[in-house]
Every structure is written in C-alpha cells, then in structure tokens.
Amino acid sequence: MSLNLSADDVLSTTRAVRKRLDLTRPVPRRLIEECVDLATQAPTGRNRQRWHFLVVTDEARRRAVADVYRAAVQLAHGTPLTERDLRRMTAHPGSWERIADGSRHLYEHIHRVPALVIPAVEGRTDRADVTEQAGTWGSILPAVWSFMLAARARGLGTAWTTAQAPLERELASVLGVPHDRIMLAALIPLAFTLGTDFRPAARIDRDQVLHWDAW
Ligand SMILES: Cc1cc2nc3c(=O)[nH]c(=O)nc-3n(C[C@H](O)[C@H](O)[C@H](O)COP(=O)(O)O)c2cc1C
C-alpha cells in the first residue's frame, strides 16, 4: 500500500494524527515491518543501532498501555505552560485549542487504536551529561521520525506522544521491558488515516529560526 507521495510531500504533510485515526481497521503486520525496515536506515552514533520497536496490538495489552498513558496524563494535569510555549502559541492563534482537542480525543480513545508503537533505546540518560544525552537521543529519534514518515507514505497516521513519560517505569513493567537498561523514547499510536489528505502546517517563520554564521 503506497500513496505515491513525493519525499517533499511526505516531509511536509506528516501531521500528528489523533482524530483521524481509523479505529476499526487493523494495521497489517507487513506494513509495520516495512516501516521498521525503513526506520532502521536512520543514522546512529558509531552505528551502534541500540534501537528497538515494541509494537502492541494485543487487545488486553493495548488496554494496559492505555491505562498507563491516561494515568500519566492525569498526573501531569495542570502542568503550567512556559513563557516560551505561550510566545510560540501567539504565533499560531488557536493552535493550543487544536492540540488540546486532539489530545483529549486521543486520551479517550487510545485503547482503541489498533497498534501502539513504543520505540526504545538501550542505555539510560537519567543522570547523563549533554554528550551522552545527545548521543543516545540522537540515535533513536531520527529512526522514530523515519518510522512516522514511512507510515504516512503508506496511508497510516501517527502522533508522537510523551505524555506517558512520567510513568515510563510503569509502562516498561506492563510490557516486560528491563527498565534499568532500556529507555522508552515515545508512544506512537498507529492506524490507517480517515482520508489521506493532510496539509503542510503553519510554522514559525524561517527568519526567526534560521541563523547564518552566528546566532
Ligand atoms: C516530543 C513530542 C511530544 C509530544 N507529546 C504529545 C502528547 O503527549 N500527546 C499528544 O497528543 N501529542 C503530542 N505531541 C504532538 C504535538 O502536539 C504535535 O506534533 C504538534 O502540535 C505539531 O502538530 P503537527 O505534528 O501536526 O504538525 C508531541 C510531539 C512531540 C514532538
């Protein structure tokens, strides 16, 4: 299954999909395997490839993962936005309401999403310095984004979530992950999208983020 999108189309239209996930249609294992094969073409520091993708499709396990997700969201409820968040939101009025609405929808339905993908990396950075942080996160996040792009190219929708992170240990325990040496990087709901038309997003202007020769 391929939407035959150009590379630029895939890069500019891979949105966080929450309300347009088809909760009724299972995702064939083969498609997920293809996405993982493409994801693992991403770079890693010293080519160590310490990445893992845990795919949860079993109904009882999805429910258990969803319970942890919801408990973590509850824990974080009321976390104040930073000044920087607020500044950025003013650049895109209405964006917070849209995100909150989508996130609420995901919160309510996450147990029904046909596949929950949890990318993980060997090694923990809880007490690491910047070098180790950069090396470890930099060796999993490119692969995760590649996974999401590959999914989009196949008519599948994803959303990066970290809401579960405050209960990462509990999530690891639910899935039998050895938490002392494996870090769960994200939780990615995965489903066919309802419709395949997605648009490029409004972003902060290039001149505010592009620096040339010096800051
Ligand atoms: C690091 C990170 C964490 C995120 N965490 C969540 C989350 O916990 N729940 C959620 O619904 N969306 C989450 N998102 C999705 C963002 O809200 C979304 O990507 C952003 O609003 C931009 O929208 P777009 O991806 O459609 O352009 C997260 C995205 C990133 C990159």
JSON list of C-alpha atoms and ligand atoms in Angstrom, two decimals:
[
{"chain": "A", "resi": 1, "resn": "MET", "atom": "CA", "xyz": [0.00, 0.00, 0.00]},
{"chain": "A", "resi": 2, "resn": "SER", "atom": "CA", "xyz": [1.57, 3.27, -1.08]},
{"chain": "A", "resi": 3, "resn": "LEU", "atom": "CA", "xyz": [0.10, 6.73, -1.55]},
{"chain": "A", "resi": 4, "resn": "ASN", "atom": "CA", "xyz": [2.86, 7.57, -4.07]},
{"chain": "A", "resi": 5, "resn": "LEU", "atom": "CA", "xyz": [3.69, 10.83, -2.33]},
{"chain": "A", "resi": 6, "resn": "SER", "atom": "CA", "xyz": [6.93, 12.63, -3.17]},
{"chain": "A", "resi": 7, "resn": "ALA", "atom": "CA", "xyz": [9.59, 12.87, -0.48]},
{"chain": "A", "resi": 8, "resn": "ASP", "atom": "CA", "xyz": [8.75, 16.58, -0.02]},
{"chain": "A", "resi": 9, "resn": "ASP", "atom": "CA", "xyz": [5.04, 15.78, 0.31]},
{"chain": "A", "resi": 10, "resn": "VAL", "atom": "CA", "xyz": [5.73, 13.16, 2.96]},
{"chain": "A", "resi": 11, "resn": "LEU", "atom": "CA", "xyz": [8.03, 15.55, 4.84]},
{"chain": "A", "resi": 12, "resn": "SER", "atom": "CA", "xyz": [5.54, 18.42, 4.75]},
{"chain": "A", "resi": 13, "resn": "THR", "atom": "CA", "xyz": [2.28, 16.55, 5.45]},
{"chain": "A", "resi": 14, "resn": "THR", "atom": "CA", "xyz": [3.17, 14.12, 8.21]},
{"chain": "A", "resi": 15, "resn": "ARG", "atom": "CA", "xyz": [0.94, 15.59, 10.92]},
{"chain": "A", "resi": 16, "resn": "ALA", "atom": "CA", "xyz": [0.14, 14.44, 14.43]},
{"chain": "A", "resi": 17, "resn": "VAL", "atom": "CA", "xyz": [-2.98, 12.40, 13.66]},
{"chain": "A", "resi": 18, "resn": "ARG", "atom": "CA", "xyz": [-5.33, 11.83, 16.57]},
{"chain": "A", "resi": 19, "resn": "LYS", "atom": "CA", "xyz": [-8.93, 12.43, 15.47]},
{"chain": "A", "resi": 20, "resn": "ARG", "atom": "CA", "xyz": [-8.47, 10.91, 12.03]},
{"chain": "A", "resi": 21, "resn": "LEU", "atom": "CA", "xyz": [-7.14, 7.52, 13.14]},
{"chain": "A", "resi": 22, "resn": "ASP", "atom": "CA", "xyz": [-9.30, 4.68, 11.81]},
{"chain": "A", "resi": 23, "resn": "LEU", "atom": "CA", "xyz": [-10.04, 2.71, 14.97]},
{"chain": "A", "resi": 24, "resn": "THR", "atom": "CA", "xyz": [-11.91, -0.01, 13.11]},
{"chain": "A", "resi": 25, "resn": "ARG", "atom": "CA", "xyz": [-9.24, -1.26, 10.73]},
{"chain": "A", "resi": 26, "resn": "PRO", "atom": "CA", "xyz": [-6.31, -3.40, 11.86]},
{"chain": "A", "resi": 27, "resn": "VAL", "atom": "CA", "xyz": [-2.86, -2.48, 10.53]},
{"chain": "A", "resi": 28, "resn": "PRO", "atom": "CA", "xyz": [-1.28, -5.41, 8.66]},
{"chain": "A", "resi": 29, "resn": "ARG", "atom": "CA", "xyz": [1.91, -6.61, 10.32]},
{"chain": "A", "resi": 30, "resn": "ARG", "atom": "CA", "xyz": [3.74, -6.45, 6.97]},
{"chain": "A", "resi": 31, "resn": "LEU", "atom": "CA", "xyz": [3.20, -2.67, 6.74]},
{"chain": "A", "resi": 32, "resn": "ILE", "atom": "CA", "xyz": [4.60, -2.16, 10.23]},
{"chain": "A", "resi": 33, "resn": "GLU", "atom": "CA", "xyz": [7.60, -4.32, 9.36]},
{"chain": "A", "resi": 34, "resn": "GLU", "atom": "CA", "xyz": [8.23, -2.19, 6.27]},
{"chain": "A", "resi": 35, "resn": "CYS", "atom": "CA", "xyz": [8.14, 0.95, 8.40]},
{"chain": "A", "resi": 36, "resn": "VAL", "atom": "CA", "xyz": [10.62, -0.56, 10.86]},
{"chain": "A", "resi": 37, "resn": "ASP", "atom": "CA", "xyz": [12.92, -1.60, 7.98]},
{"chain": "A", "resi": 38, "resn": "LEU", "atom": "CA", "xyz": [12.92, 2.00, 6.73]},
{"chain": "A", "resi": 39, "resn": "ALA", "atom": "CA", "xyz": [13.31, 3.40, 10.25]},
{"chain": "A", "resi": 40, "resn": "THR", "atom": "CA", "xyz": [16.43, 1.36, 10.83]},
{"chain": "A", "resi": 41, "resn": "GLN", "atom": "CA", "xyz": [18.09, 3.02, 7.84]},
{"chain": "A", "resi": 42, "resn": "ALA", "atom": "CA", "xyz": [18.42, 6.11, 10.08]},
{"chain": "A", "resi": 43, "resn": "PRO", "atom": "CA", "xyz": [21.80, 7.07, 11.49]},
{"chain": "A", "resi": 44, "resn": "THR", "atom": "CA", "xyz": [23.04, 6.14, 14.97]},
{"chain": "A", "resi": 45, "resn": "GLY", "atom": "CA", "xyz": [26.14, 7.24, 16.86]},
{"chain": "A", "resi": 46, "resn": "ARG", "atom": "CA", "xyz": [29.04, 4.91, 16.00]},
{"chain": "A", "resi": 47, "resn": "ASN", "atom": "CA", "xyz": [26.44, 2.86, 14.09]},
{"chain": "A", "resi": 48, "resn": "ARG", "atom": "CA", "xyz": [25.56, 1.12, 17.35]},
{"chain": "A", "resi": 49, "resn": "GLN", "atom": "CA", "xyz": [21.92, 0.61, 16.44]},
{"chain": "A", "resi": 50, "resn": "ARG", "atom": "CA", "xyz": [20.71, 0.20, 20.00]},
{"chain": "A", "resi": 51, "resn": "TRP", "atom": "CA", "xyz": [17.12, 0.80, 18.87]},
{"chain": "A", "resi": 52, "resn": "HIS", "atom": "CA", "xyz": [14.03, -1.31, 19.48]},
{"chain": "A", "resi": 53, "resn": "PHE", "atom": "CA", "xyz": [10.41, -1.00, 18.37]},
{"chain": "A", "resi": 54, "resn": "LEU", "atom": "CA", "xyz": [7.82, -2.59, 20.61]},
{"chain": "A", "resi": 55, "resn": "VAL", "atom": "CA", "xyz": [4.53, -2.96, 18.74]},
{"chain": "A", "resi": 56, "resn": "VAL", "atom": "CA", "xyz": [1.44, -3.62, 20.84]},
{"chain": "A", "resi": 57, "resn": "THR", "atom": "CA", "xyz": [-1.63, -4.95, 19.02]},
{"chain": "A", "resi": 58, "resn": "ASP", "atom": "CA", "xyz": [-2.97, -7.44, 21.57]},
{"chain": "A", "resi": 59, "resn": "GLU", "atom": "CA", "xyz": [-6.20, -6.00, 22.95]},
{"chain": "A", "resi": 60, "resn": "ALA", "atom": "CA", "xyz": [-5.52, -6.64, 26.63]},
{"chain": "A", "resi": 61, "resn": "ARG", "atom": "CA", "xyz": [-2.01, -5.19, 26.36]},
{"chain": "A", "resi": 62, "resn": "ARG", "atom": "CA", "xyz": [-3.23, -2.14, 24.48]},
{"chain": "A", "resi": 63, "resn": "ARG", "atom": "CA", "xyz": [-5.69, -1.58, 27.29]},
{"chain": "A", "resi": 64, "resn": "ALA", "atom": "CA", "xyz": [-2.90, -1.86, 29.85]},
{"chain": "A", "resi": 65, "resn": "VAL", "atom": "CA", "xyz": [-0.73, 0.61, 27.89]},
{"chain": "A", "resi": 66, "resn": "ALA", "atom": "CA", "xyz": [-3.70, 2.95, 27.54]},
{"chain": "A", "resi": 67, "resn": "ASP", "atom": "CA", "xyz": [-4.28, 2.81, 31.31]},
{"chain": "A", "resi": 68, "resn": "VAL", "atom": "CA", "xyz": [-0.67, 3.91, 31.92]},
{"chain": "A", "resi": 69, "resn": "TYR", "atom": "CA", "xyz": [-1.00, 6.68, 29.31]},
{"chain": "A", "resi": 70, "resn": "ARG", "atom": "CA", "xyz": [-4.15, 8.01, 30.94]},
{"chain": "A", "resi": 71, "resn": "ALA", "atom": "CA", "xyz": [-2.73, 7.78, 34.45]},
{"chain": "A", "resi": 72, "resn": "ALA", "atom": "CA", "xyz": [0.34, 9.74, 33.30]},
{"chain": "A", "resi": 73, "resn": "VAL", "atom": "CA", "xyz": [-1.81, 12.42, 31.67]},
{"chain": "A", "resi": 74, "resn": "GLN", "atom": "CA", "xyz": [-3.77, 12.71, 34.91]},
{"chain": "A", "resi": 75, "resn": "LEU", "atom": "CA", "xyz": [-0.53, 13.12, 36.84]},
{"chain": "A", "resi": 76, "resn": "ALA", "atom": "CA", "xyz": [0.64, 15.92, 34.57]},
{"chain": "A", "resi": 77, "resn": "HIS", "atom": "CA", "xyz": [-2.74, 17.63, 34.52]},
{"chain": "A", "resi": 78, "resn": "GLY", "atom": "CA", "xyz": [-2.33, 21.33, 35.14]},
{"chain": "A", "resi": 79, "resn": "THR", "atom": "CA", "xyz": [1.37, 21.44, 34.28]},
{"chain": "A", "resi": 80, "resn": "PRO", "atom": "CA", "xyz": [1.83, 25.14, 33.56]},
{"chain": "A", "resi": 81, "resn": "LEU", "atom": "CA", "xyz": [2.89, 26.27, 30.10]},
{"chain": "A", "resi": 82, "resn": "THR", "atom": "CA", "xyz": [6.24, 28.03, 29.90]},
{"chain": "A", "resi": 83, "resn": "GLU", "atom": "CA", "xyz": [6.73, 31.62, 28.62]},
{"chain": "A", "resi": 84, "resn": "ARG", "atom": "CA", "xyz": [8.30, 30.14, 25.52]},
{"chain": "A", "resi": 85, "resn": "ASP", "atom": "CA", "xyz": [5.25, 27.90, 24.90]},
{"chain": "A", "resi": 86, "resn": "LEU", "atom": "CA", "xyz": [2.99, 30.92, 25.21]},
{"chain": "A", "resi": 87, "resn": "ARG", "atom": "CA", "xyz": [5.13, 33.04, 22.85]},
{"chain": "A", "resi": 88, "resn": "ARG", "atom": "CA", "xyz": [5.05, 30.31, 20.24]},
{"chain": "A", "resi": 89, "resn": "MET", "atom": "CA", "xyz": [1.32, 29.83, 20.56]},
{"chain": "A", "resi": 90, "resn": "THR", "atom": "CA", "xyz": [0.73, 33.50, 19.91]},
{"chain": "A", "resi": 91, "resn": "ALA", "atom": "CA", "xyz": [2.49, 32.96, 16.59]},
{"chain": "A", "resi": 92, "resn": "HIS", "atom": "CA", "xyz": [-0.28, 30.45, 15.78]},
{"chain": "A", "resi": 93, "resn": "PRO", "atom": "CA", "xyz": [-3.52, 31.54, 17.44]},
{"chain": "A", "resi": 94, "resn": "GLY", "atom": "CA", "xyz": [-5.84, 28.64, 18.05]},
{"chain": "A", "resi": 95, "resn": "SER", "atom": "CA", "xyz": [-3.07, 26.07, 17.95]},
{"chain": "A", "resi": 96, "resn": "TRP", "atom": "CA", "xyz": [-3.33, 25.26, 21.65]},
{"chain": "A", "resi": 97, "resn": "GLU", "atom": "CA", "xyz": [-7.08, 24.65, 21.42]},
{"chain": "A", "resi": 98, "resn": "ARG", "atom": "CA", "xyz": [-6.49, 22.33, 18.45]},
{"chain": "A", "resi": 99, "resn": "ILE", "atom": "CA", "xyz": [-3.76, 20.41, 20.24]},
{"chain": "A", "resi": 100, "resn": "ALA", "atom": "CA", "xyz": [-5.81, 20.15, 23.43]},
{"chain": "A", "resi": 101, "resn": "ASP", "atom": "CA", "xyz": [-8.85, 18.95, 21.50]},
{"chain": "A", "resi": 102, "resn": "GLY", "atom": "CA", "xyz": [-6.83, 16.32, 19.61]},
{"chain": "A", "resi": 103, "resn": "SER", "atom": "CA", "xyz": [-5.01, 15.23, 22.75]},
{"chain": "A", "resi": 104, "resn": "ARG", "atom": "CA", "xyz": [-8.31, 14.87, 24.61]},
{"chain": "A", "resi": 105, "resn": "HIS", "atom": "CA", "xyz": [-9.64, 12.69, 21.80]},
{"chain": "A", "resi": 106, "resn": "LEU", "atom": "CA", "xyz": [-6.54, 10.52, 21.91]},
{"chain": "A", "resi": 107, "resn": "TYR", "atom": "CA", "xyz": [-6.82, 10.28, 25.70]},
{"chain": "A", "resi": 108, "resn": "GLU", "atom": "CA", "xyz": [-10.37, 8.97, 25.39]},
{"chain": "A", "resi": 109, "resn": "HIS", "atom": "CA", "xyz": [-9.75, 6.51, 22.56]},
{"chain": "A", "resi": 110, "resn": "ILE", "atom": "CA", "xyz": [-6.14, 5.41, 22.83]},
{"chain": "A", "resi": 111, "resn": "HIS", "atom": "CA", "xyz": [-7.09, 1.87, 23.92]},
{"chain": "A", "resi": 112, "resn": "ARG", "atom": "CA", "xyz": [-8.96, 1.50, 20.59]},
{"chain": "A", "resi": 113, "resn": "VAL", "atom": "CA", "xyz": [-6.03, 2.48, 18.36]},
{"chain": "A", "resi": 114, "resn": "PRO", "atom": "CA", "xyz": [-5.12, -0.76, 16.51]},
{"chain": "A", "resi": 115, "resn": "ALA", "atom": "CA", "xyz": [-1.36, -0.53, 17.11]},
{"chain": "A", "resi": 116, "resn": "LEU", "atom": "CA", "xyz": [0.66, 1.27, 19.78]},
{"chain": "A", "resi": 117, "resn": "VAL", "atom": "CA", "xyz": [4.32, 1.55, 18.85]},
{"chain": "A", "resi": 118, "resn": "ILE", "atom": "CA", "xyz": [6.87, 2.15, 21.57]},
{"chain": "A", "resi": 119, "resn": "PRO", "atom": "CA", "xyz": [10.35, 2.96, 20.31]},
{"chain": "A", "resi": 120, "resn": "ALA", "atom": "CA", "xyz": [13.09, 2.26, 22.83]},
{"chain": "A", "resi": 121, "resn": "VAL", "atom": "CA", "xyz": [16.84, 2.64, 23.11]},
{"chain": "A", "resi": 122, "resn": "GLU", "atom": "CA", "xyz": [19.43, 0.65, 25.02]},
{"chain": "A", "resi": 123, "resn": "GLY", "atom": "CA", "xyz": [21.06, 2.82, 27.68]},
{"chain": "A", "resi": 124, "resn": "ARG", "atom": "CA", "xyz": [19.54, 5.30, 30.09]},
{"chain": "A", "resi": 125, "resn": "THR", "atom": "CA", "xyz": [20.30, 9.01, 30.26]},
{"chain": "A", "resi": 126, "resn": "ASP", "atom": "CA", "xyz": [18.69, 9.77, 33.63]},
{"chain": "A", "resi": 127, "resn": "ARG", "atom": "CA", "xyz": [21.98, 11.06, 35.03]},
{"chain": "A", "resi": 128, "resn": "ALA", "atom": "CA", "xyz": [23.89, 11.59, 31.78]},
{"chain": "A", "resi": 129, "resn": "ASP", "atom": "CA", "xyz": [25.80, 14.67, 30.60]},
{"chain": "A", "resi": 130, "resn": "VAL", "atom": "CA", "xyz": [24.96, 16.52, 27.39]},
{"chain": "A", "resi": 131, "resn": "THR", "atom": "CA", "xyz": [27.29, 14.40, 25.28]},
{"chain": "A", "resi": 132, "resn": "GLU", "atom": "CA", "xyz": [25.63, 11.19, 26.34]},
{"chain": "A", "resi": 133, "resn": "GLN", "atom": "CA", "xyz": [22.16, 12.70, 26.14]},
{"chain": "A", "resi": 134, "resn": "ALA", "atom": "CA", "xyz": [22.81, 13.91, 22.59]},
{"chain": "A", "resi": 135, "resn": "GLY", "atom": "CA", "xyz": [24.34, 10.60, 21.54]},
{"chain": "A", "resi": 136, "resn": "THR", "atom": "CA", "xyz": [21.57, 8.46, 22.95]},
{"chain": "A", "resi": 137, "resn": "TRP", "atom": "CA", "xyz": [18.53, 10.51, 21.96]},
{"chain": "A", "resi": 138, "resn": "GLY", "atom": "CA", "xyz": [20.16, 11.34, 18.64]},
{"chain": "A", "resi": 139, "resn": "SER", "atom": "CA", "xyz": [20.42, 7.63, 17.97]},
{"chain": "A", "resi": 140, "resn": "ILE", "atom": "CA", "xyz": [16.73, 6.86, 18.36]},
{"chain": "A", "resi": 141, "resn": "LEU", "atom": "CA", "xyz": [14.74, 9.96, 17.40]},
{"chain": "A", "resi": 142, "resn": "PRO", "atom": "CA", "xyz": [15.76, 10.04, 13.71]},
{"chain": "A", "resi": 143, "resn": "ALA", "atom": "CA", "xyz": [14.60, 6.43, 13.38]},
{"chain": "A", "resi": 144, "resn": "VAL", "atom": "CA", "xyz": [11.30, 7.20, 15.08]},
{"chain": "A", "resi": 145, "resn": "TRP", "atom": "CA", "xyz": [10.62, 10.09, 12.73]},
{"chain": "A", "resi": 146, "resn": "SER", "atom": "CA", "xyz": [11.56, 7.90, 9.76]},
{"chain": "A", "resi": 147, "resn": "PHE", "atom": "CA", "xyz": [9.06, 5.34, 11.04]},
{"chain": "A", "resi": 148, "resn": "MET", "atom": "CA", "xyz": [6.37, 8.03, 11.11]},
{"chain": "A", "resi": 149, "resn": "LEU", "atom": "CA", "xyz": [7.26, 9.25, 7.62]},
{"chain": "A", "resi": 150, "resn": "ALA", "atom": "CA", "xyz": [7.21, 5.70, 6.27]},
{"chain": "A", "resi": 151, "resn": "ALA", "atom": "CA", "xyz": [3.81, 5.22, 7.89]},
{"chain": "A", "resi": 152, "resn": "ARG", "atom": "CA", "xyz": [2.45, 8.38, 6.27]},
{"chain": "A", "resi": 153, "resn": "ALA", "atom": "CA", "xyz": [3.69, 7.19, 2.86]},
{"chain": "A", "resi": 154, "resn": "ARG", "atom": "CA", "xyz": [1.57, 4.06, 3.41]},
{"chain": "A", "resi": 155, "resn": "GLY", "atom": "CA", "xyz": [-1.65, 5.80, 4.39]},
{"chain": "A", "resi": 156, "resn": "LEU", "atom": "CA", "xyz": [-1.02, 5.32, 8.11]},
{"chain": "A", "resi": 157, "resn": "GLY", "atom": "CA", "xyz": [-1.26, 8.05, 10.72]},
{"chain": "A", "resi": 158, "resn": "THR", "atom": "CA", "xyz": [0.86, 8.54, 13.82]},
{"chain": "A", "resi": 159, "resn": "ALA", "atom": "CA", "xyz": [1.27, 11.02, 16.64]},
{"chain": "A", "resi": 160, "resn": "TRP", "atom": "CA", "xyz": [4.40, 11.43, 18.71]},
{"chain": "A", "resi": 161, "resn": "THR", "atom": "CA", "xyz": [3.46, 11.33, 22.38]},
{"chain": "A", "resi": 162, "resn": "THR", "atom": "CA", "xyz": [5.49, 11.74, 25.53]},
{"chain": "A", "resi": 163, "resn": "ALA", "atom": "CA", "xyz": [2.58, 12.17, 27.94]},
{"chain": "A", "resi": 164, "resn": "GLN", "atom": "CA", "xyz": [3.29, 8.68, 29.29]},
{"chain": "A", "resi": 165, "resn": "ALA", "atom": "CA", "xyz": [6.91, 9.60, 30.18]},
{"chain": "A", "resi": 166, "resn": "PRO", "atom": "CA", "xyz": [6.23, 10.38, 33.86]},
{"chain": "A", "resi": 167, "resn": "LEU", "atom": "CA", "xyz": [5.15, 6.73, 34.21]},
{"chain": "A", "resi": 168, "resn": "GLU", "atom": "CA", "xyz": [7.84, 5.28, 31.95]},
{"chain": "A", "resi": 169, "resn": "ARG", "atom": "CA", "xyz": [8.83, 2.74, 34.60]},
{"chain": "A", "resi": 170, "resn": "GLU", "atom": "CA", "xyz": [5.24, 1.52, 34.95]},
{"chain": "A", "resi": 171, "resn": "LEU", "atom": "CA", "xyz": [4.90, 1.28, 31.15]},
{"chain": "A", "resi": 172, "resn": "ALA", "atom": "CA", "xyz": [8.11, -0.75, 30.99]},
{"chain": "A", "resi": 173, "resn": "SER", "atom": "CA", "xyz": [6.78, -3.06, 33.66]},
{"chain": "A", "resi": 174, "resn": "VAL", "atom": "CA", "xyz": [3.47, -3.62, 31.83]},
{"chain": "A", "resi": 175, "resn": "LEU", "atom": "CA", "xyz": [5.43, -4.69, 28.73]},
{"chain": "A", "resi": 176, "resn": "GLY", "atom": "CA", "xyz": [8.21, -6.66, 30.39]},
{"chain": "A", "resi": 177, "resn": "VAL", "atom": "CA", "xyz": [10.90, -4.15, 29.37]},
{"chain": "A", "resi": 178, "resn": "PRO", "atom": "CA", "xyz": [14.09, -4.17, 31.51]},
{"chain": "A", "resi": 179, "resn": "HIS", "atom": "CA", "xyz": [13.84, -0.56, 32.69]},
{"chain": "A", "resi": 180, "resn": "ASP", "atom": "CA", "xyz": [17.33, -0.46, 34.19]},
{"chain": "A", "resi": 181, "resn": "ARG", "atom": "CA", "xyz": [18.95, -0.64, 30.75]},
{"chain": "A", "resi": 182, "resn": "ILE", "atom": "CA", "xyz": [16.25, 0.30, 28.24]},
{"chain": "A", "resi": 183, "resn": "MET", "atom": "CA", "xyz": [14.68, 3.75, 27.85]},
{"chain": "A", "resi": 184, "resn": "LEU", "atom": "CA", "xyz": [11.24, 4.14, 26.29]},
{"chain": "A", "resi": 185, "resn": "ALA", "atom": "CA", "xyz": [11.52, 7.09, 23.90]},
{"chain": "A", "resi": 186, "resn": "ALA", "atom": "CA", "xyz": [7.90, 7.74, 22.91]},
{"chain": "A", "resi": 187, "resn": "LEU", "atom": "CA", "xyz": [4.50, 6.18, 22.43]},
{"chain": "A", "resi": 188, "resn": "ILE", "atom": "CA", "xyz": [3.19, 6.30, 18.88]},
{"chain": "A", "resi": 189, "resn": "PRO", "atom": "CA", "xyz": [-0.43, 5.41, 18.13]},
{"chain": "A", "resi": 190, "resn": "LEU", "atom": "CA", "xyz": [-0.60, 3.90, 14.63]},
{"chain": "A", "resi": 191, "resn": "ALA", "atom": "CA", "xyz": [-3.65, 3.38, 12.42]},
{"chain": "A", "resi": 192, "resn": "PHE", "atom": "CA", "xyz": [-4.88, 3.94, 8.90]},
{"chain": "A", "resi": 193, "resn": "THR", "atom": "CA", "xyz": [-5.96, 7.54, 8.48]},
{"chain": "A", "resi": 194, "resn": "LEU", "atom": "CA", "xyz": [-9.53, 8.57, 7.72]},
{"chain": "A", "resi": 195, "resn": "GLY", "atom": "CA", "xyz": [-8.84, 10.14, 4.35]},
{"chain": "A", "resi": 196, "resn": "THR", "atom": "CA", "xyz": [-5.30, 10.64, 3.16]},
{"chain": "A", "resi": 197, "resn": "ASP", "atom": "CA", "xyz": [-5.25, 14.36, 2.52]},
{"chain": "A", "resi": 198, "resn": "PHE", "atom": "CA", "xyz": [-3.08, 16.25, 5.02]},
{"chain": "A", "resi": 199, "resn": "ARG", "atom": "CA", "xyz": [-1.68, 19.74, 4.63]},
{"chain": "A", "resi": 200, "resn": "PRO", "atom": "CA", "xyz": [1.58, 21.45, 5.46]},
{"chain": "A", "resi": 201, "resn": "ALA", "atom": "CA", "xyz": [1.34, 23.18, 8.86]},
{"chain": "A", "resi": 202, "resn": "ALA", "atom": "CA", "xyz": [1.82, 26.86, 9.65]},
{"chain": "A", "resi": 203, "resn": "ARG", "atom": "CA", "xyz": [5.14, 27.19, 11.42]},
{"chain": "A", "resi": 204, "resn": "ILE", "atom": "CA", "xyz": [7.22, 29.99, 12.88]},
{"chain": "A", "resi": 205, "resn": "ASP", "atom": "CA", "xyz": [8.84, 31.99, 10.08]},
{"chain": "A", "resi": 206, "resn": "ARG", "atom": "CA", "xyz": [12.12, 30.80, 8.74]},
{"chain": "A", "resi": 207, "resn": "ASP", "atom": "CA", "xyz": [13.85, 34.10, 9.55]},
{"chain": "A", "resi": 208, "resn": "GLN", "atom": "CA", "xyz": [13.16, 33.51, 13.24]},
{"chain": "A", "resi": 209, "resn": "VAL", "atom": "CA", "xyz": [14.78, 30.10, 13.29]},
{"chain": "A", "resi": 210, "resn": "LEU", "atom": "CA", "xyz": [17.49, 30.17, 10.64]},
{"chain": "A", "resi": 211, "resn": "HIS", "atom": "CA", "xyz": [20.84, 31.54, 11.82]},
{"chain": "A", "resi": 212, "resn": "TRP", "atom": "CA", "xyz": [23.70, 32.05, 9.43]},
{"chain": "A", "resi": 213, "resn": "ASP", "atom": "CA", "xyz": [27.35, 32.07, 10.53]},
{"chain": "A", "resi": 214, "resn": "ALA", "atom": "CA", "xyz": [26.43, 33.29, 14.02]},
{"chain": "A", "resi": 215, "resn": "TRP", "atom": "CA", "xyz": [23.32, 33.33, 16.27]},
{"chain": "B", "resi": 1, "resn": "LIG", "atom": "C1", "xyz": [8.37, 15.46, 21.78]},
{"chain": "B", "resi": 1, "resn": "LIG", "atom": "C2", "xyz": [6.90, 15.48, 21.44]},
{"chain": "B", "resi": 1, "resn": "LIG", "atom": "C3", "xyz": [5.97, 15.14, 22.41]},
{"chain": "B", "resi": 1, "resn": "LIG", "atom": "C4", "xyz": [4.60, 15.13, 22.12]},
{"chain": "B", "resi": 1, "resn": "LIG", "atom": "N1", "xyz": [3.71, 14.70, 23.07]},
{"chain": "B", "resi": 1, "resn": "LIG", "atom": "C5", "xyz": [2.40, 14.60, 22.76]},
{"chain": "B", "resi": 1, "resn": "LIG", "atom": "C6", "xyz": [1.49, 14.02, 23.68]},
{"chain": "B", "resi": 1, "resn": "LIG", "atom": "O1", "xyz": [1.88, 13.58, 24.76]},
{"chain": "B", "resi": 1, "resn": "LIG", "atom": "N2", "xyz": [0.19, 13.93, 23.35]},
{"chain": "B", "resi": 1, "resn": "LIG", "atom": "C7", "xyz": [-0.27, 14.36, 22.13]},
{"chain": "B", "resi": 1, "resn": "LIG", "atom": "O2", "xyz": [-1.47, 14.24, 21.87]},
{"chain": "B", "resi": 1, "resn": "LIG", "atom": "N3", "xyz": [0.57, 14.91, 21.22]},
{"chain": "B", "resi": 1, "resn": "LIG", "atom": "C8", "xyz": [1.89, 15.03, 21.49]},
{"chain": "B", "resi": 1, "resn": "LIG", "atom": "N4", "xyz": [2.78, 15.53, 20.57]},
{"chain": "B", "resi": 1, "resn": "LIG", "atom": "C9", "xyz": [2.30, 16.00, 19.24]},
{"chain": "B", "resi": 1, "resn": "LIG", "atom": "C10", "xyz": [2.42, 17.53, 19.09]},
{"chain": "B", "resi": 1, "resn": "LIG", "atom": "O3", "xyz": [1.39, 18.16, 19.83]},
{"chain": "B", "resi": 1, "resn": "LIG", "atom": "C11", "xyz": [2.32, 17.89, 17.59]},
{"chain": "B", "resi": 1, "resn": "LIG", "atom": "O4", "xyz": [3.35, 17.26, 16.90]},
{"chain": "B", "resi": 1, "resn": "LIG", "atom": "C12", "xyz": [2.43, 19.40, 17.41]},
{"chain": "B", "resi": 1, "resn": "LIG", "atom": "O5", "xyz": [1.29, 20.02, 17.94]},
{"chain": "B", "resi": 1, "resn": "LIG", "atom": "C13", "xyz": [2.57, 19.80, 15.95]},
{"chain": "B", "resi": 1, "resn": "LIG", "atom": "O6", "xyz": [1.50, 19.27, 15.19]},
{"chain": "B", "resi": 1, "resn": "LIG", "atom": "P1", "xyz": [1.82, 18.51, 13.83]},
{"chain": "B", "resi": 1, "resn": "LIG", "atom": "O7", "xyz": [2.77, 17.39, 14.18]},
{"chain": "B", "resi": 1, "resn": "LIG", "atom": "O8", "xyz": [0.51, 18.00, 13.33]},
{"chain": "B", "resi": 1, "resn": "LIG", "atom": "O9", "xyz": [2.43, 19.48, 12.90]},
{"chain": "B", "resi": 1, "resn": "LIG", "atom": "C14", "xyz": [4.15, 15.52, 20.83]},
{"chain": "B", "resi": 1, "resn": "LIG", "atom": "C15", "xyz": [5.09, 15.85, 19.85]},
{"chain": "B", "resi": 1, "resn": "LIG", "atom": "C16", "xyz": [6.45, 15.81, 20.13]},
{"chain": "B", "resi": 1, "resn": "LIG", "atom": "C17", "xyz": [7.45, 16.11, 19.03]}
]
